PDB file of C-alpha atoms in Angstrom:
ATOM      1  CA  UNK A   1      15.684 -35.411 125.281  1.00  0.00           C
ATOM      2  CA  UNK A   2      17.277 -38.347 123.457  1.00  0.00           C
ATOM      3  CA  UNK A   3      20.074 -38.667 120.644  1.00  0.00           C
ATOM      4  CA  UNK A   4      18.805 -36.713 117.906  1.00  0.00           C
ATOM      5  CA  UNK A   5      15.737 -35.516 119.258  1.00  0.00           C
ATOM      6  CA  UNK A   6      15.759 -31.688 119.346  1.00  0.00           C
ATOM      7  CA  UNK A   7      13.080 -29.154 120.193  1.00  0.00           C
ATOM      8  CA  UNK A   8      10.939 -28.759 116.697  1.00  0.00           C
ATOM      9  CA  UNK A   9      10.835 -33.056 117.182  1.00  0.00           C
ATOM     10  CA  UNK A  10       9.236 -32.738 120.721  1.00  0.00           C
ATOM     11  CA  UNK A  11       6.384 -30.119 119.937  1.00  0.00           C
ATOM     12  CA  UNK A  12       6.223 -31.877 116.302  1.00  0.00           C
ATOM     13  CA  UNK A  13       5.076 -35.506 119.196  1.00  0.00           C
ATOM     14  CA  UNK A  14       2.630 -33.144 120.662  1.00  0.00           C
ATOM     15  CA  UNK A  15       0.670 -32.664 117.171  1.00  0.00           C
ATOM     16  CA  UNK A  16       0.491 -36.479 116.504  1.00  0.00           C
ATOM     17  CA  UNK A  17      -0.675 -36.725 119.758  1.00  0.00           C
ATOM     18  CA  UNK A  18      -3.569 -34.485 119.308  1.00  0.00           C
ATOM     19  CA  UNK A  19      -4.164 -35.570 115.728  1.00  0.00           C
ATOM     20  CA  UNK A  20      -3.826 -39.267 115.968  1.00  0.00           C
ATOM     21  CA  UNK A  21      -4.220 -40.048 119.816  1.00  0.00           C
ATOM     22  CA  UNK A  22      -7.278 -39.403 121.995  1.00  0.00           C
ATOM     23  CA  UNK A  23      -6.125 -37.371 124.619  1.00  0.00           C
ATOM     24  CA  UNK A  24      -8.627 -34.997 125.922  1.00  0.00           C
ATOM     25  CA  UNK A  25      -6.798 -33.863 128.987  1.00  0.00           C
ATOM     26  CA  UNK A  26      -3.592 -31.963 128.964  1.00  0.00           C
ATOM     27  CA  UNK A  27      -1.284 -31.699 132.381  1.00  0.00           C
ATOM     28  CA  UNK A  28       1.176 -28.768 131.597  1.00  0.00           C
ATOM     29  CA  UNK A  29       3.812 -28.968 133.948  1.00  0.00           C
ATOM     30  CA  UNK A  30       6.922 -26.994 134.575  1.00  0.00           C
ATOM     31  CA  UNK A  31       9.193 -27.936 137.628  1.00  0.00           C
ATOM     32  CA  UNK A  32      10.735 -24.819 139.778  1.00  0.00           C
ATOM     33  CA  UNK A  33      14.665 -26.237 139.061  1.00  0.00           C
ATOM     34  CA  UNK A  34      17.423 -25.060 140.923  1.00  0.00           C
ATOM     35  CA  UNK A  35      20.472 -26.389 141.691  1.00  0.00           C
ATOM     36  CA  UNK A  36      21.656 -24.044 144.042  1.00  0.00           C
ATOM     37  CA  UNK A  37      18.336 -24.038 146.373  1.00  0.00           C
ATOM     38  CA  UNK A  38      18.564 -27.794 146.054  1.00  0.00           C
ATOM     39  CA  UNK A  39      20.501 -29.831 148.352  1.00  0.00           C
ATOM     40  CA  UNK A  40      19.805 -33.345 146.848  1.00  0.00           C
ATOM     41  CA  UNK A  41      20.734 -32.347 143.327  1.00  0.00           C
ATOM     42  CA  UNK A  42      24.078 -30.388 144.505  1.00  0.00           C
ATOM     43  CA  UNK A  43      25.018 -33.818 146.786  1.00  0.00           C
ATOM     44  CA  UNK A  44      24.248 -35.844 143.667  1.00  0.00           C
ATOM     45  CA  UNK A  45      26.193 -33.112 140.973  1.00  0.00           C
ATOM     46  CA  UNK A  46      29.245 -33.483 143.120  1.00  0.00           C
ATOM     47  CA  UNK A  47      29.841 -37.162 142.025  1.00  0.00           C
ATOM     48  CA  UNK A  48      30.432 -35.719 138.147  1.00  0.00           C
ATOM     49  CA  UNK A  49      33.675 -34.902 138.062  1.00  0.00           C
ATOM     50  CA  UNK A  50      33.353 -32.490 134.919  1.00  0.00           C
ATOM     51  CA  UNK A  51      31.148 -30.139 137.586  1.00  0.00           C
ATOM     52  CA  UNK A  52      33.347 -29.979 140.509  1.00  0.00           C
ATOM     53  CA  UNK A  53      35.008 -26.341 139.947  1.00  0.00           C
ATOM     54  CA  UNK A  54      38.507 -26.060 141.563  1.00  0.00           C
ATOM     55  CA  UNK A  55      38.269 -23.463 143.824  1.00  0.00           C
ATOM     56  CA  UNK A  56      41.611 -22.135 145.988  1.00  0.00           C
ATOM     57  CA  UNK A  57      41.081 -20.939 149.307  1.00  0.00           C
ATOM     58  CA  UNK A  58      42.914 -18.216 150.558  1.00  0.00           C
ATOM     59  CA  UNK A  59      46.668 -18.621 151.613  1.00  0.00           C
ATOM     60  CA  UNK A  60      49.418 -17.645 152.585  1.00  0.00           C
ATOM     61  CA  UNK A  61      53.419 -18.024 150.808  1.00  0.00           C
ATOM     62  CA  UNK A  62      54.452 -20.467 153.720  1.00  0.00           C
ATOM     63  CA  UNK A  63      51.236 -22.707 153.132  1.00  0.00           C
ATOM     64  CA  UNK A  64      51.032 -25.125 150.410  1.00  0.00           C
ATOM     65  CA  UNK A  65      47.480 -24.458 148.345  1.00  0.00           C
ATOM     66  CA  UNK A  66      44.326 -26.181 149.628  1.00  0.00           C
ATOM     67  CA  UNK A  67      42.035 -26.958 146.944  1.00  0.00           C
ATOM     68  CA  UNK A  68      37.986 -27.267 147.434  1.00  0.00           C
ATOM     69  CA  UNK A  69      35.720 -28.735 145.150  1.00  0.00           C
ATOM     70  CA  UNK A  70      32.449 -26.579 144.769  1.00  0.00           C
ATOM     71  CA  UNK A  71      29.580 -26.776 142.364  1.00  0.00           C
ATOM     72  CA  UNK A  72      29.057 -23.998 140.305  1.00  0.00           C
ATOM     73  CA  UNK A  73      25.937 -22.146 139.438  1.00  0.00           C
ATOM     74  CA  UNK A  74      24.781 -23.159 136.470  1.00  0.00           C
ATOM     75  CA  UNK A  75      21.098 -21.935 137.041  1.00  0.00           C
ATOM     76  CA  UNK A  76      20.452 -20.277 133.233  1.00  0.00           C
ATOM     77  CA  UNK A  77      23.452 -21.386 132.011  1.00  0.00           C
ATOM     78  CA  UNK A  78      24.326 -23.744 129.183  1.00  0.00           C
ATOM     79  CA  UNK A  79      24.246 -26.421 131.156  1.00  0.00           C
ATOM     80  CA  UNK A  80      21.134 -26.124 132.853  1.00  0.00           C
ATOM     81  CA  UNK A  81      19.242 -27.946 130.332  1.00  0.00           C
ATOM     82  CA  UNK A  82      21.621 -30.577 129.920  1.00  0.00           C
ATOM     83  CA  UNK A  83      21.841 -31.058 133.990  1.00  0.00           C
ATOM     84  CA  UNK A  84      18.348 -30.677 134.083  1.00  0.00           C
ATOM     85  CA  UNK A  85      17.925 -33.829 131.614  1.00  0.00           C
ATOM     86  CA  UNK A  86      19.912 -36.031 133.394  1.00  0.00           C
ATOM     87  CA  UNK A  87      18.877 -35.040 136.915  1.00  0.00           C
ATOM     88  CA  UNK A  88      14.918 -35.604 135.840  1.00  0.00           C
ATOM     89  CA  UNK A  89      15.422 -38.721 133.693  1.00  0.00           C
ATOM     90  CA  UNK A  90      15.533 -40.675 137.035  1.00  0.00           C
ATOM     91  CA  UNK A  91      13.078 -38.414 139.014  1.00  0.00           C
ATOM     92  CA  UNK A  92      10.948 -38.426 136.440  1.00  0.00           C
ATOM     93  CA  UNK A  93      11.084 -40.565 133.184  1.00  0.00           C
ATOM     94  CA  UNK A  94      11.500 -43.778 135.126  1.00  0.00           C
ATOM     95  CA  UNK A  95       8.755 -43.119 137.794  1.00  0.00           C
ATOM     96  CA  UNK A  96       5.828 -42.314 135.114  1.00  0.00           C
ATOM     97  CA  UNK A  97       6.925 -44.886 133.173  1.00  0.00           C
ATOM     98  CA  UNK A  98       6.145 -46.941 135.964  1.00  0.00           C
ATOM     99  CA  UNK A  99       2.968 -44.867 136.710  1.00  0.00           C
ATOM    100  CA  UNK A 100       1.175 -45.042 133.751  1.00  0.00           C
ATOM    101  CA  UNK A 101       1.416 -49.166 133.252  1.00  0.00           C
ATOM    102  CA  UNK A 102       0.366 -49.400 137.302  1.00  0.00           C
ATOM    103  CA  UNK A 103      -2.245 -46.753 137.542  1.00  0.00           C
ATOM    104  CA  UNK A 104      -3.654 -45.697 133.975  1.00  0.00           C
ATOM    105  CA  UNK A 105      -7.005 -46.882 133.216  1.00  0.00           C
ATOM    106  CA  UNK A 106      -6.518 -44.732 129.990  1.00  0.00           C
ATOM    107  CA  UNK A 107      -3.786 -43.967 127.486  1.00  0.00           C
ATOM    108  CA  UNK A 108      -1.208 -41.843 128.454  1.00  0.00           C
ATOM    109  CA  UNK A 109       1.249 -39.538 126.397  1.00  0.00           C
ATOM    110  CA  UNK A 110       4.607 -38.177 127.917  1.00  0.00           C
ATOM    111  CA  UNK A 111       6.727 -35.376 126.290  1.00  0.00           C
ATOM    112  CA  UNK A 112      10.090 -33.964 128.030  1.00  0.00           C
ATOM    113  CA  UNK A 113      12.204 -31.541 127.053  1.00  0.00           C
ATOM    114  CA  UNK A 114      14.374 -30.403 129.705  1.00  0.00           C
ATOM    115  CA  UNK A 115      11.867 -29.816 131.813  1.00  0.00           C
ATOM    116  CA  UNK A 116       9.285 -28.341 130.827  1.00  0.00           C
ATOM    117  CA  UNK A 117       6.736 -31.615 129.725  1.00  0.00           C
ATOM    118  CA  UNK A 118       3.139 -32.056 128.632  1.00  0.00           C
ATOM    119  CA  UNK A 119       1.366 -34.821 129.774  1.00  0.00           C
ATOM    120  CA  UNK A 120      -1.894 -36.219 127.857  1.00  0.00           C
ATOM    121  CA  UNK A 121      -4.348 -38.168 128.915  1.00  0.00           C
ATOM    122  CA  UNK A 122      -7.553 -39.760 127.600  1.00  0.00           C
ATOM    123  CA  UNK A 123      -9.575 -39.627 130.994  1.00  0.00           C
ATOM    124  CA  UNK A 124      -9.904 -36.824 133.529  1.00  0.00           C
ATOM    125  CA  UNK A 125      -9.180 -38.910 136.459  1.00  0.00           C
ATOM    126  CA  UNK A 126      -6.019 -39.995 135.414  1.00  0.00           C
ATOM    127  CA  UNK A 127      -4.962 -36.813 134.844  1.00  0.00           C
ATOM    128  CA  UNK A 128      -6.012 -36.002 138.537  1.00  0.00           C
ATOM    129  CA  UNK A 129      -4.285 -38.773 139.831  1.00  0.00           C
ATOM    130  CA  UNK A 130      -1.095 -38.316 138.193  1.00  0.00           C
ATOM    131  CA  UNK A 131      -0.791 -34.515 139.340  1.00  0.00           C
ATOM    132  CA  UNK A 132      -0.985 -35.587 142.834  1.00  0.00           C
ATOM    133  CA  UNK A 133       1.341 -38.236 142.520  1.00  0.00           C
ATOM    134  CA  UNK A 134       4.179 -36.245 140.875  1.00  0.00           C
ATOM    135  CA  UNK A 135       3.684 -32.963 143.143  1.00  0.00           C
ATOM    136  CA  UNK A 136       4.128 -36.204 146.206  1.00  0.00           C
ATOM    137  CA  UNK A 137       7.354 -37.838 143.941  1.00  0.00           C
ATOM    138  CA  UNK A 138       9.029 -34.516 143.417  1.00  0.00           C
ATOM    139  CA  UNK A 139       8.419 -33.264 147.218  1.00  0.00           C
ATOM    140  CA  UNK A 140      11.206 -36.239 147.403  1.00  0.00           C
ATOM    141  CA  UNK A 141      13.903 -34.880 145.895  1.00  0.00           C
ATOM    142  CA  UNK A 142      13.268 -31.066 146.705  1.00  0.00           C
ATOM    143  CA  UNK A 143      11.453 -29.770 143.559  1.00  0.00           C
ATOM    144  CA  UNK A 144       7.926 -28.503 142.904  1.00  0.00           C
ATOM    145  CA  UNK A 145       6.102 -28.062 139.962  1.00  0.00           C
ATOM    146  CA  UNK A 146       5.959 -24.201 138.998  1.00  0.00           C
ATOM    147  CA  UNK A 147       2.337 -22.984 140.336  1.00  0.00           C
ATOM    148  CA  UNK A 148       1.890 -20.513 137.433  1.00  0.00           C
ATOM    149  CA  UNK A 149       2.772 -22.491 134.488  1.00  0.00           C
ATOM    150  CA  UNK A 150       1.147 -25.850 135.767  1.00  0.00           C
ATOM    151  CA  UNK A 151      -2.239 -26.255 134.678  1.00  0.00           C
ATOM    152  CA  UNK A 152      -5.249 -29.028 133.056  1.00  0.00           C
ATOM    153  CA  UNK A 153      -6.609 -28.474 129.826  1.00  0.00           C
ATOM    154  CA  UNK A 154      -9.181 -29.945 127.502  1.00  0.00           C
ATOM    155  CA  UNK A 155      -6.856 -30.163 124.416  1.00  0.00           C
ATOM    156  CA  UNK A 156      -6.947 -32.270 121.415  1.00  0.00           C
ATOM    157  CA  UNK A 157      -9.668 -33.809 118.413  1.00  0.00           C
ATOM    158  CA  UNK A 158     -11.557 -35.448 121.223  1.00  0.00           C
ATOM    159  CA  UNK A 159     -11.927 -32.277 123.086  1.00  0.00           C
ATOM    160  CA  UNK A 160     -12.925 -29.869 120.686  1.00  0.00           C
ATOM    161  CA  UNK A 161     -15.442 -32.269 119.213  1.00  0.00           C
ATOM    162  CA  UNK A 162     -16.812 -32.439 122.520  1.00  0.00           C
ATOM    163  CA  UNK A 163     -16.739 -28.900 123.163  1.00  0.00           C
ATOM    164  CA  UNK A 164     -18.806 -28.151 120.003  1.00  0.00           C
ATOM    165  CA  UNK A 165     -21.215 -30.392 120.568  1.00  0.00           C
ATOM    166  CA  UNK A 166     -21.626 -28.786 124.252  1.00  0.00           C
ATOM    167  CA  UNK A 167     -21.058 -25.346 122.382  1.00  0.00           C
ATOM    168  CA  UNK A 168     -18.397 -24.405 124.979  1.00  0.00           C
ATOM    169  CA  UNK A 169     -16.423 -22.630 122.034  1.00  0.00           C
ATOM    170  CA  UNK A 170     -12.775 -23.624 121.055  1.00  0.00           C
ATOM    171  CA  UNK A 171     -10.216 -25.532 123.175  1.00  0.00           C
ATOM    172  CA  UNK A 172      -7.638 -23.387 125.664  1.00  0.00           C
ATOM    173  CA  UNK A 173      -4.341 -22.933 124.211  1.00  0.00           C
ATOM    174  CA  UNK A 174      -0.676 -23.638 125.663  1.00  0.00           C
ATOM    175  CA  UNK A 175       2.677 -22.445 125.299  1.00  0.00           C
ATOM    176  CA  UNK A 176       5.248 -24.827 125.149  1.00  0.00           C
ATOM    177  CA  UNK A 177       8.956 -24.606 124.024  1.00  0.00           C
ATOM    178  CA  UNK A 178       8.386 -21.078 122.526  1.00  0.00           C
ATOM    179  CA  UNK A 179       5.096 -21.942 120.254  1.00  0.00           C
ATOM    180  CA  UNK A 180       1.613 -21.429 121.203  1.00  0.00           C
ATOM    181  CA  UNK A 181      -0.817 -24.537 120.423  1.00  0.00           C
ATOM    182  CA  UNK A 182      -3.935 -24.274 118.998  1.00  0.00           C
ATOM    183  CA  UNK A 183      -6.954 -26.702 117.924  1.00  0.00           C
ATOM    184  CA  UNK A 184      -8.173 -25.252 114.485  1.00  0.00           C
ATOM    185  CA  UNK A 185     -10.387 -26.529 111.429  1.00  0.00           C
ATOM    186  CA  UNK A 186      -8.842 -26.460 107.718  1.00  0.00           C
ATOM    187  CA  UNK A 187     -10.721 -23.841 105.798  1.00  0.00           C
ATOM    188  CA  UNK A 188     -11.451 -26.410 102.812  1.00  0.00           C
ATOM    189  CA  UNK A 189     -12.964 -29.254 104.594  1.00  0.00           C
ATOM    190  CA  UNK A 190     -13.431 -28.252 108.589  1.00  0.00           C
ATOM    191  CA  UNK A 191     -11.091 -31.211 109.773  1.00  0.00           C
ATOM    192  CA  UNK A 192      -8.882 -30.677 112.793  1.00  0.00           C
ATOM    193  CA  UNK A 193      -5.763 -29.349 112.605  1.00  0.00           C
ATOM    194  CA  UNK A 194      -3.098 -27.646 114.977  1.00  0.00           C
ATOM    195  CA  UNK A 195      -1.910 -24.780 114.994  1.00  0.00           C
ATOM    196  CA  UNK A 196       1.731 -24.027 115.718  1.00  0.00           C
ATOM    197  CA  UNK A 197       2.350 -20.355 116.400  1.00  0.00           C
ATOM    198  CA  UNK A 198       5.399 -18.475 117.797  1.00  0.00           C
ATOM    199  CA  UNK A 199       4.245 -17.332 121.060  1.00  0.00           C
ATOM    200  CA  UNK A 200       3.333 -13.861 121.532  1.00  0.00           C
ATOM    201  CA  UNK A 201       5.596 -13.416 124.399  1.00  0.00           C
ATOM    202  CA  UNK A 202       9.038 -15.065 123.009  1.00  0.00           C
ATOM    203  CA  UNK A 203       8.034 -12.553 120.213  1.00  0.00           C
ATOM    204  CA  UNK A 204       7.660  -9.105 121.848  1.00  0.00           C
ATOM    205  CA  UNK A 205      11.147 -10.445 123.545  1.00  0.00           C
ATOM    206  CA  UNK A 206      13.180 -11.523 120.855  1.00  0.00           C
ATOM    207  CA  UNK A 207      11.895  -8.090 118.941  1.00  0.00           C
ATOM    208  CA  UNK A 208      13.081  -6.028 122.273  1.00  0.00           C
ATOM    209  CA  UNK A 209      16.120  -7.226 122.221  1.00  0.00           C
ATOM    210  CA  UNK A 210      16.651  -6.861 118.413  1.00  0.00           C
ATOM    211  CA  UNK A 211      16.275  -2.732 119.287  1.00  0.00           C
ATOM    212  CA  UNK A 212      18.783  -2.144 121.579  1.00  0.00           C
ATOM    213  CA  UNK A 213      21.201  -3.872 119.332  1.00  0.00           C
ATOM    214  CA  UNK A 214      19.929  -1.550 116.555  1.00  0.00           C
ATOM    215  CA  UNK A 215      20.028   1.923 119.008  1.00  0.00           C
ATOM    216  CA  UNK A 216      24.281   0.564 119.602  1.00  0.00           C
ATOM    217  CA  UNK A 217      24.805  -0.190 116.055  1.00  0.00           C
ATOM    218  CA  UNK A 218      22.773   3.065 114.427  1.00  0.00           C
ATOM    219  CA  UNK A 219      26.017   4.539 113.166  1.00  0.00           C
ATOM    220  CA  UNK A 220      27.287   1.507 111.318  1.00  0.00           C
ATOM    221  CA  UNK A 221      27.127   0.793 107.542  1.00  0.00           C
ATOM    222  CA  UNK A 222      24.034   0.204 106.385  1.00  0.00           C
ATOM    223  CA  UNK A 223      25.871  -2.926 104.653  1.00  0.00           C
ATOM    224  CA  UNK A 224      26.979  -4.210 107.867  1.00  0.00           C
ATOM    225  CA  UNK A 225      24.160  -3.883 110.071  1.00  0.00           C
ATOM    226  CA  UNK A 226      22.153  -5.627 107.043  1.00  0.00           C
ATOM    227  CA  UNK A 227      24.232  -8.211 106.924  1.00  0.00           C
ATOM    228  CA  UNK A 228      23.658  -8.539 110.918  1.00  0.00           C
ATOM    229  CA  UNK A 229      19.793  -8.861 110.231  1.00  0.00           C
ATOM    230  CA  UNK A 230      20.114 -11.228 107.816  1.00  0.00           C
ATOM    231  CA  UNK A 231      21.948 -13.665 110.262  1.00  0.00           C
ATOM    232  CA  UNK A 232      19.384 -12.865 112.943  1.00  0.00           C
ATOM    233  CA  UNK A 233      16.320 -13.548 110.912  1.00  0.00           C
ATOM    234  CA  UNK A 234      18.120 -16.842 109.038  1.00  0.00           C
ATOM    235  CA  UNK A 235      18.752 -18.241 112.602  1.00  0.00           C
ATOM    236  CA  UNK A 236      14.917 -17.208 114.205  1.00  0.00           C
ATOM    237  CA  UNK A 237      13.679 -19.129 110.859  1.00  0.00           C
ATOM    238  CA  UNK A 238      15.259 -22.026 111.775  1.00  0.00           C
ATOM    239  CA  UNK A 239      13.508 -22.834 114.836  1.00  0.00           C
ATOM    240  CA  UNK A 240      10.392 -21.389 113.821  1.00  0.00           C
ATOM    241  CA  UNK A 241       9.671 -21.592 110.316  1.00  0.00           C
ATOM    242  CA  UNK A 242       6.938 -24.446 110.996  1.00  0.00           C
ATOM    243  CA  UNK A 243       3.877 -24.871 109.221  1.00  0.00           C
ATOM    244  CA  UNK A 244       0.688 -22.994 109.864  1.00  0.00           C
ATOM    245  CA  UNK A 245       3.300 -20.918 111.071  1.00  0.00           C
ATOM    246  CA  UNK A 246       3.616 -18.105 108.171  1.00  0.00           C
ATOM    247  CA  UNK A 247       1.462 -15.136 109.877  1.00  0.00           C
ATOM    248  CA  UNK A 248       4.332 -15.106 112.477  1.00  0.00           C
ATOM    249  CA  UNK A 249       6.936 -15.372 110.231  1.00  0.00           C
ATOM    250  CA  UNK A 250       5.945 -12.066 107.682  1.00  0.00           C
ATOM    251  CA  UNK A 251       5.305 -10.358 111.168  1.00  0.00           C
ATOM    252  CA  UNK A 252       8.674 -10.713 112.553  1.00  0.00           C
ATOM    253  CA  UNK A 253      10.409  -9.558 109.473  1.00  0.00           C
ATOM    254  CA  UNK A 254       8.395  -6.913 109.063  1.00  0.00           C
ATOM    255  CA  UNK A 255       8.595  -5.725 112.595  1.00  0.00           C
ATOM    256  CA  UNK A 256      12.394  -5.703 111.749  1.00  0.00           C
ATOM    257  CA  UNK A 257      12.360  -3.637 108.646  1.00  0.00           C
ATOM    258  CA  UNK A 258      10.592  -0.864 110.931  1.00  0.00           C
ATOM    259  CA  UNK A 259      13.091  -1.042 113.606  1.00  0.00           C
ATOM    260  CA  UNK A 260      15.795  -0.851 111.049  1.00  0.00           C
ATOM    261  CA  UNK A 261      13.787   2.445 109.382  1.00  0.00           C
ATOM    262  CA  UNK A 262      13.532   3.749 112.410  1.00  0.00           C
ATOM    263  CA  UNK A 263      17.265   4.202 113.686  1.00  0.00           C
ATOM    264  CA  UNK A 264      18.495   4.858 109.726  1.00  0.00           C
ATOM    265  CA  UNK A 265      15.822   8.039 109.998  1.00  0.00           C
ATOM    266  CA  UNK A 266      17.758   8.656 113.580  1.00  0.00           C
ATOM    267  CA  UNK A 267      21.157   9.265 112.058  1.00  0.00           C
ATOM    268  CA  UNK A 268      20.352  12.737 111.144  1.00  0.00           C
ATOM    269  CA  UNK A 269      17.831  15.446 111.401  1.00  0.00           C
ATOM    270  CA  UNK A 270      16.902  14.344 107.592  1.00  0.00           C
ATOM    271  CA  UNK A 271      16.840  11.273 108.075  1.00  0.00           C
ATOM    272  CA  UNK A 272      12.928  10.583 107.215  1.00  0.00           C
ATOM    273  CA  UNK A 273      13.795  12.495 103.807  1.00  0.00           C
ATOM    274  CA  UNK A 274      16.153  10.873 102.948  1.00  0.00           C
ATOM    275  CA  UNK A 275      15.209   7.205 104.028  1.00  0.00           C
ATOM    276  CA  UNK A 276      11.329   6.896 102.340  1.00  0.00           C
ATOM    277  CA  UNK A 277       9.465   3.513 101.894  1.00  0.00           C
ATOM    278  CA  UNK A 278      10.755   3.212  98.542  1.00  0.00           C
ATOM    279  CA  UNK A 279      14.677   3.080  99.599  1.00  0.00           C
ATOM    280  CA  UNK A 280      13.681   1.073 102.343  1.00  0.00           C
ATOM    281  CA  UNK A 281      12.090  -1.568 100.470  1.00  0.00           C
ATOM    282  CA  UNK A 282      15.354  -1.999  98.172  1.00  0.00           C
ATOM    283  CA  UNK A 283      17.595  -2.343 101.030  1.00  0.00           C
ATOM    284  CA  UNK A 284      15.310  -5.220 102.246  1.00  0.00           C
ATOM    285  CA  UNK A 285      15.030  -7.164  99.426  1.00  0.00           C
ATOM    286  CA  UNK A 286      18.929  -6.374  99.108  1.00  0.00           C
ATOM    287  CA  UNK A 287      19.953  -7.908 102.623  1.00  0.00           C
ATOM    288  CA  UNK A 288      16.893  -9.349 104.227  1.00  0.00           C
ATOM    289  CA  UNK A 289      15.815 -13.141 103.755  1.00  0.00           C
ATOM    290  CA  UNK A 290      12.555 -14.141 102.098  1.00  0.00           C
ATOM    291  CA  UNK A 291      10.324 -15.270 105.161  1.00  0.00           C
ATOM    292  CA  UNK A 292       9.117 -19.139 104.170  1.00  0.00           C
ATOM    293  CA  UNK A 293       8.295 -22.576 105.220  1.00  0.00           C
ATOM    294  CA  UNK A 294      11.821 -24.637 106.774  1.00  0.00           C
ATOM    295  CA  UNK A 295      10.365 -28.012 108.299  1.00  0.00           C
ATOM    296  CA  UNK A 296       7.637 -30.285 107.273  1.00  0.00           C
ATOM    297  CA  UNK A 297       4.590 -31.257 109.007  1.00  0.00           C
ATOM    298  CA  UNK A 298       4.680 -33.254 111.813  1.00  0.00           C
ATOM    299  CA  UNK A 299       3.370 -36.832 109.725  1.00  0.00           C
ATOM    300  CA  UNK A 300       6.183 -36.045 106.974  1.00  0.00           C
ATOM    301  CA  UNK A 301       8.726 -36.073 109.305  1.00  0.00           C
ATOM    302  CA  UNK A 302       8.207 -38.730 111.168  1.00  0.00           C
ATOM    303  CA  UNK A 303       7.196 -40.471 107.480  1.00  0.00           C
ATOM    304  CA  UNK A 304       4.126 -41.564 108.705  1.00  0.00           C
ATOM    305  CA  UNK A 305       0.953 -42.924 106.528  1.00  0.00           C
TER     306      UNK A 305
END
């Protein structure tokens, strides 16, 4: 993460890279961070003053208080991410950096964020190479890579040429940073193209969570709770409004507008009389937001020819 690079920016690198670049490999990596379990991160926190936590021990009224300095768990907090960012920018931006101009007989392509980061190269080898190198350079400092989420893929317009030749079928896909990746052909002329999807999972959750809210707030205005939804759906639209994206985006609204029917019909034994379709479709266009396109594609934003 750098000064004004935010999440849509890093998965909007990983398209270039797969439209412009050659990579045909993909290392997707995710490191198993915790401070708490780590005692080379917690030595190295406790030199930031802005993380040591006063902490008073216990005493009594004729003893003056005794202060200790403890790091606080911050494992899935706010600061996680931020921690984790610093804390991996030596362990691990620096040492590929290094990596890549030593060792790579191909090109190499590093996004970060946090720390989850994808890793593309051009030949297999390196790919191999590198793996066994970072699982060695993070042994160091007590992390590991996460063993379910770390993987190598074929990914990219080099691949999936490559695989249709072979006819192997399409290339795998990959989650990263909440959107599921896909290699695709335009409809008009067959060209490559990625796809940018919300991921199924971060989906199904963010929907889950949207009903129990719903279930506590079933007695509440209708004005107010549609009010709620609209703030919900503007900020989900935000991050995920991205192109090719648009499927996701009429799902998730209309998997709201059913949730919402389905509590209104709740508040009384008449409620599916008196809450049809045709009500229901006037209070969303009354309170819901128009699903629709929010960021450009990944060449227009970085204004490339």
């Amino acid at each position: 993460m750098r000064d004004g690079v935010n999440c849509r920016a890093t998965i909007a690198v990983i398209a270039l890279a797969a439209l412009f670049h050659e990579p045909s490999i993909l290392s997707l990596l995710e490191t198993d961070f915790c401070f708490r379990r780590n005692p080379i991160a917690r030595s190295g926190l406790r030199r930031l003053p802005a993380l040591a936590v006063p902490r008073p021990k216990a005493f009594s009224r004729n003893q003056p208080i005794q202060k200790s300095a403890d790091v606080c768990n911050i494992v899935g907090g706010a600061n996680s991410p931020l921690l984790a960012n610093v804390f991996l920018h030596y362990v691990f931006d620096q040492w590929i950096n290094q990596w890549r101009n030593r060792h790579c007989a191909g090109q190499c392509i590093v996004v970060r964020y946090a720390d989850d980061f994808v890793l593309g190269f051009e030949r297999e080898a390196d790919a191999k190479a590198c793996l066994a190198a970072l699982q060695e350079r993070l042994q160091k400092f007590g992390l590991k890579l996460h063993p379910e989420k770390t993987r190598l893929i074929e990914f990219g317009r080099a691949s999936a040429a490559r695989r249709e030749r072979e006819g192997r079928g399409r290339c795998e896909t990959f989650d990263f940073l909440g959107f599921t990746h896909i290699c695709g052909k335009t409809r008009k002329n067959q060209c490559f193209v990625l796809w940018r999807r919300t991921s199924a999972k971060r989906l199904s959750r963010t929907l889950a969570a949207i009903k129990v809210q719903l279930a506590r707030r079933r007695h509440d205005s209708v004005g107010t709770t549609g009010r709620w939804l609209a703030t919900v759906i503007r900020g989900w639209l935000q991050y995920h409004a991205v192109p090719d994206n648009m499927c996701r985006l009429d799902q998730f609204v209309a998997e709201i507008t059913k949730l919402w029917l389905r509590q209104l019909r709740r508040r009384s034994q008449r409620g599916r009389a008196a809450w049809p379709w045709s009500r229901m479709a006037r209070l969303v266009a009354r309170y819901l937001p128009r699903p629709k396109i929010l960021h450009p594609y990944p060449k227009d934003r970085f204004a490339l020819d």
